[in-house]
Amino acid sequence: MKEIILAKYGEIALKGLNKSQFEALLVKNVKRRLGDLGYFKITRAQSIIFIEPENENCDMDEVINRVKKTFGFAVLCRCGVLEKSYDDIKTRGLDYLCDTLSYAKTFKVEAKRSDKKFPMNSPQICTELGHDILERFPHLTVNVRNPDVVVTVEIRETNAYIHAGVIQGAGGMPVGSSGEALLLLSGGIDSPVAGYMMAKRGIHINAIHYVSPPYTSDRARIKVERLCSKISAYCGDIRFFCVPFTEIQEKIKDNCPEELFTVIMRRIMMKIAQKIAVRENLSALILGESVGQVASQTMGAIVCTDAVANMPVFRPVIGMDKAEIVEIARKIDTFDISIEPYEDCCTVFTPKHPKTSPVLSEVEKAESMFDFEPLIEKAVAETEVKLFKAEF
Ligand code: ATP
Ligand code: MG
């Protein structure tokens, strides 16, 4: 049977005059994501985007998988497409749901009739179809409070649709509706989650990663690239900037007090990220820091790093516990990659006793012992760029 996906938006539905801009972007994002799966007719009406494959052999499981990871949709319904007649709903509609109903024990029927010209109203559809289901699947019983299956019939403008329950969407706002930012992406658990969270708010993510060969290996960089691909399922295409950081780290080690190594390194990371962000027209930085998690993430340390910031710095996981961050990392499937044991440049030369509450004036003084500016410019100039196309 011909199938269609009704993808219903969440927050966009509440938008006012600019709602259609958000809708247009959402349609564009969906089209781009489904491009290699065939041709789709995509239309919108009443806060719903109708995604209809032209080819009946289209891989609908994969379509659902991709639309499920598209920010902007609250719920999805994978429906059988029917004639607008009760007869068709009862016969072909129940054929379509035959497997689901055979395996269930309890059900209820819900009906939505947006075409008021349809001769039966919603309660009538529910009652009739309830009877017909019980007749055809006598093992079933009705349970209106907690059914195994909710059979839903929607009578809309051109067709009737039937489905056996809604699928949770990714929520959030369409990627690209809130501008572009640069995510400082490490190989850890937190920063991929931070990128996912900001993409959910509609920000198009670019990623920057610092490497220190030979102290950090190729495998460590490849791990981060794999994380980038993983989050691209949600974030869309990601430009990945890889910064050579060895020389800077060596110079910090040789010229600055050991206990301030980490905070100075972070400040320089921020400066490099900002230069690239400005060059590429990106409006903010994103970090995966959570207050108190480690020495470099105390209030004092954050005050010192943010003192070099001249653009907004977003830290979406700042108030989250590790367990909460891990839960999201598992959901977006980055966790298993993140825990692979490769070294990050942040773990190179880390002091035994980093200062947990560095004082800004002290840090600035220590940093001024060496002129890092030429090395920063050099690192920016030598930064490599790669494009990661969205993978699902
Ligand atoms: P994560 O789990 O994201 O690695 P973390 O708890 O290990 O975080 P830190 O190592 O202190 O914390 O790093 C804090 C933040 O700095 C990271 O979340 C990330 O945004 C950024 N960061 C750290 N190392 C790198 C790196 N090599 N390249 C790019 N960004 C980095
Ligand atoms: Mg880390």
GROMACS .gro file of C-alpha atoms in nm, residues 100-266:
model
  167
  100THR     CA    1   0.038  -0.478   1.430
  101LEU     CA    2  -0.314  -0.568   1.535
  102SER     CA    3  -0.242  -0.941   1.524
  103TYR     CA    4   0.041  -0.904   1.776
  104ALA     CA    5  -0.142  -0.664   2.009
  105LYS     CA    6  -0.377  -0.753   2.293
  106THR     CA    7  -0.557  -0.423   2.346
  107PHE     CA    8  -0.641  -0.122   2.130
  108LYS     CA    9  -0.842   0.192   2.097
  109VAL     CA   10  -0.945   0.400   1.797
  110GLU     CA   11  -0.894   0.773   1.757
  111ALA     CA   12  -1.026   0.979   1.468
  112LYS     CA   13  -0.951   1.329   1.346
  113ARG     CA   14  -1.171   1.476   1.082
  114SER     CA   15  -1.036   1.799   0.943
  115ASP     CA   16  -1.260   1.762   0.637
  116LYS     CA   17  -1.600   1.829   0.790
  117LYS     CA   18  -1.773   1.719   0.469
  118PHE     CA   19  -1.690   1.356   0.543
  119PRO     CA   20  -2.028   1.195   0.621
  120MET     CA   21  -1.926   1.040   0.956
  121ASN     CA   22  -1.804   1.246   1.250
  122SER     CA   23  -1.508   1.142   1.465
  123PRO     CA   24  -1.702   0.957   1.739
  124GLN     CA   25  -1.894   0.766   1.471
  125ILE     CA   26  -1.573   0.661   1.298
  126CYS     CA   27  -1.430   0.544   1.631
  127THR     CA   28  -1.736   0.339   1.721
  128GLU     CA   29  -1.778   0.180   1.378
  129LEU     CA   30  -1.412   0.099   1.332
  130GLY     CA   31  -1.387  -0.031   1.688
  131HIS     CA   32  -1.664  -0.280   1.609
  132ASP     CA   33  -1.507  -0.380   1.281
  133ILE     CA   34  -1.168  -0.436   1.441
  134LEU     CA   35  -1.319  -0.656   1.713
  135GLU     CA   36  -1.499  -0.857   1.449
  136ARG     CA   37  -1.187  -0.912   1.236
  137PHE     CA   38  -0.942  -0.958   1.527
  138PRO     CA   39  -1.150  -1.132   1.793
  139HIS     CA   40  -0.848  -1.183   2.024
  140LEU     CA   41  -0.835  -0.806   2.089
  141THR     CA   42  -1.008  -0.611   2.363
  142VAL     CA   43  -1.066  -0.238   2.391
  143ASN     CA   44  -0.862  -0.044   2.645
  144VAL     CA   45  -0.906   0.331   2.628
  145ARG     CA   46  -0.660   0.416   2.907
  146ASN     CA   47  -0.351   0.218   2.822
  147PRO     CA   48  -0.392   0.034   2.491
  148ASP     CA   49  -0.110  -0.154   2.314
  149VAL     CA   50  -0.212   0.009   1.989
  150VAL     CA   51  -0.387   0.336   1.913
  151VAL     CA   52  -0.542   0.303   1.569
  152THR     CA   53  -0.569   0.655   1.435
  153VAL     CA   54  -0.772   0.764   1.135
  154GLU     CA   55  -0.721   1.111   0.995
  155ILE     CA   56  -0.964   1.245   0.735
  156ARG     CA   57  -0.791   1.525   0.550
  157GLU     CA   58  -0.838   1.723   0.232
  158THR     CA   59  -0.745   1.471  -0.036
  159ASN     CA   60  -0.727   1.139   0.145
  160ALA     CA   61  -0.788   0.944   0.460
  161TYR     CA   62  -0.485   0.816   0.649
  162ILE     CA   63  -0.449   0.537   0.900
  163HIS     CA   64  -0.167   0.460   1.140
  164ALA     CA   65  -0.097   0.259   1.453
  165GLY     CA   66   0.067   0.517   1.676
  166VAL     CA   67   0.291   0.821   1.670
  167ILE     CA   68   0.670   0.823   1.658
  168GLN     CA   69   0.858   1.075   1.870
  169GLY     CA   70   1.030   1.344   1.660
  170ALA     CA   71   1.363   1.513   1.741
  171GLY     CA   72   1.194   1.832   1.863
  172GLY     CA   73   1.374   2.167   1.851
  173MET     CA   74   1.405   2.416   1.567
  174PRO     CA   75   1.515   2.357   1.206
  175VAL     CA   76   1.893   2.359   1.171
  176GLY     CA   77   1.999   2.687   1.015
  177SER     CA   78   1.714   2.891   1.161
  178SER     CA   79   1.939   3.033   1.436
  179GLY     CA   80   2.259   3.109   1.246
  180GLU     CA   81   2.598   2.935   1.254
  181ALA     CA   82   2.846   2.866   1.533
  182LEU     CA   83   3.175   2.691   1.592
  183LEU     CA   84   3.183   2.389   1.823
  184LEU     CA   85   3.507   2.308   2.002
  185LEU     CA   86   3.488   1.934   1.952
  186SER     CA   87   3.715   1.706   2.153
  187GLY     CA   88   3.706   1.330   2.160
  188GLY     CA   89   3.524   1.334   2.494
  189ILE     CA   90   3.165   1.272   2.595
  190ASP     CA   91   3.054   1.629   2.653
  191SER     CA   92   3.130   1.833   2.344
  192PRO     CA   93   2.940   1.614   2.092
  193VAL     CA   94   2.639   1.643   2.324
  194ALA     CA   95   2.689   2.021   2.342
  195GLY     CA   96   2.689   2.038   1.959
  196TYR     CA   97   2.375   1.828   1.937
  197MET     CA   98   2.199   2.050   2.190
  198MET     CA   99   2.275   2.374   2.008
  199ALA     CA  100   2.184   2.223   1.670
  200LYS     CA  101   1.853   2.135   1.830
  201ARG     CA  102   1.800   2.506   1.888
  202GLY     CA  103   1.845   2.565   1.516
  203ILE     CA  104   2.217   2.650   1.507
  204HIS     CA  105   2.414   2.518   1.214
  205ILE     CA  106   2.728   2.364   1.363
  206ASN     CA  107   3.086   2.386   1.238
  207ALA     CA  108   3.349   2.197   1.438
  208ILE     CA  109   3.705   2.281   1.538
  209HIS     CA  110   3.951   2.032   1.681
  210TYR     CA  111   4.308   2.080   1.809
  211VAL     CA  112   4.570   1.812   1.755
  212SER     CA  113   4.921   1.782   1.890
  213PRO     CA  114   5.114   1.527   1.691
  214PRO     CA  115   5.323   1.333   1.780
  215TYR     CA  116   5.179   1.357   2.132
  216THR     CA  117   4.833   1.285   1.995
  217SER     CA  118   4.789   1.012   1.736
  218ASP     CA  119   4.613   0.998   1.403
  219ARG     CA  120   4.369   0.760   1.559
  220ALA     CA  121   4.269   1.026   1.811
  221ARG     CA  122   4.190   1.267   1.527
  222ILE     CA  123   4.000   1.000   1.336
  223LYS     CA  124   3.796   0.930   1.647
  224VAL     CA  125   3.687   1.294   1.655
  225GLU     CA  126   3.603   1.281   1.284
  226ARG     CA  127   3.383   0.981   1.354
  227LEU     CA  128   3.209   1.178   1.629
  228CYS     CA  129   3.157   1.454   1.378
  229SER     CA  130   2.991   1.211   1.137
  230LYS     CA  131   2.774   1.074   1.416
  231ILE     CA  132   2.633   1.411   1.518
  232SER     CA  133   2.588   1.506   1.152
  233ALA     CA  134   2.283   1.276   1.151
  234TYR     CA  135   2.117   1.549   1.358
  235CYS     CA  136   2.327   1.855   1.278
  236GLY     CA  137   2.345   1.816   0.898
  237ASP     CA  138   2.664   1.881   0.699
  238ILE     CA  139   2.953   1.987   0.923
  239ARG     CA  140   3.269   2.172   0.824
  240PHE     CA  141   3.555   2.041   1.035
  241PHE     CA  142   3.859   2.257   1.112
  242CYS     CA  143   4.167   2.075   1.238
  243VAL     CA  144   4.424   2.298   1.412
  244PRO     CA  145   4.790   2.200   1.457
  245PHE     CA  146   4.851   2.278   1.822
  246THR     CA  147   5.182   2.109   1.909
  247GLU     CA  148   5.410   2.409   1.887
  248ILE     CA  149   5.183   2.627   2.098
  249GLN     CA  150   5.154   2.363   2.367
  250GLU     CA  151   5.532   2.318   2.375
  251LYS     CA  152   5.584   2.692   2.407
  252ILE     CA  153   5.333   2.718   2.692
  253LYS     CA  154   5.510   2.433   2.868
  254ASP     CA  155   5.851   2.592   2.827
  255ASN     CA  156   5.752   2.948   2.910
  256CYS     CA  157   5.464   2.956   3.155
  257PRO     CA  158   5.415   2.832   3.512
  258GLU     CA  159   5.311   2.468   3.512
  259GLU     CA  160   5.007   2.520   3.735
  260LEU     CA  161   4.860   2.764   3.479
  261PHE     CA  162   4.930   2.548   3.175
  262THR     CA  163   4.570   2.434   3.126
  263VAL     CA  164   4.404   2.773   3.160
  264ILE     CA  165   4.653   2.939   2.924
  265MET     CA  166   4.607   2.658   2.672
  266ARG     CA  167   4.230   2.706   2.687
   0.00000   0.00000   0.00000
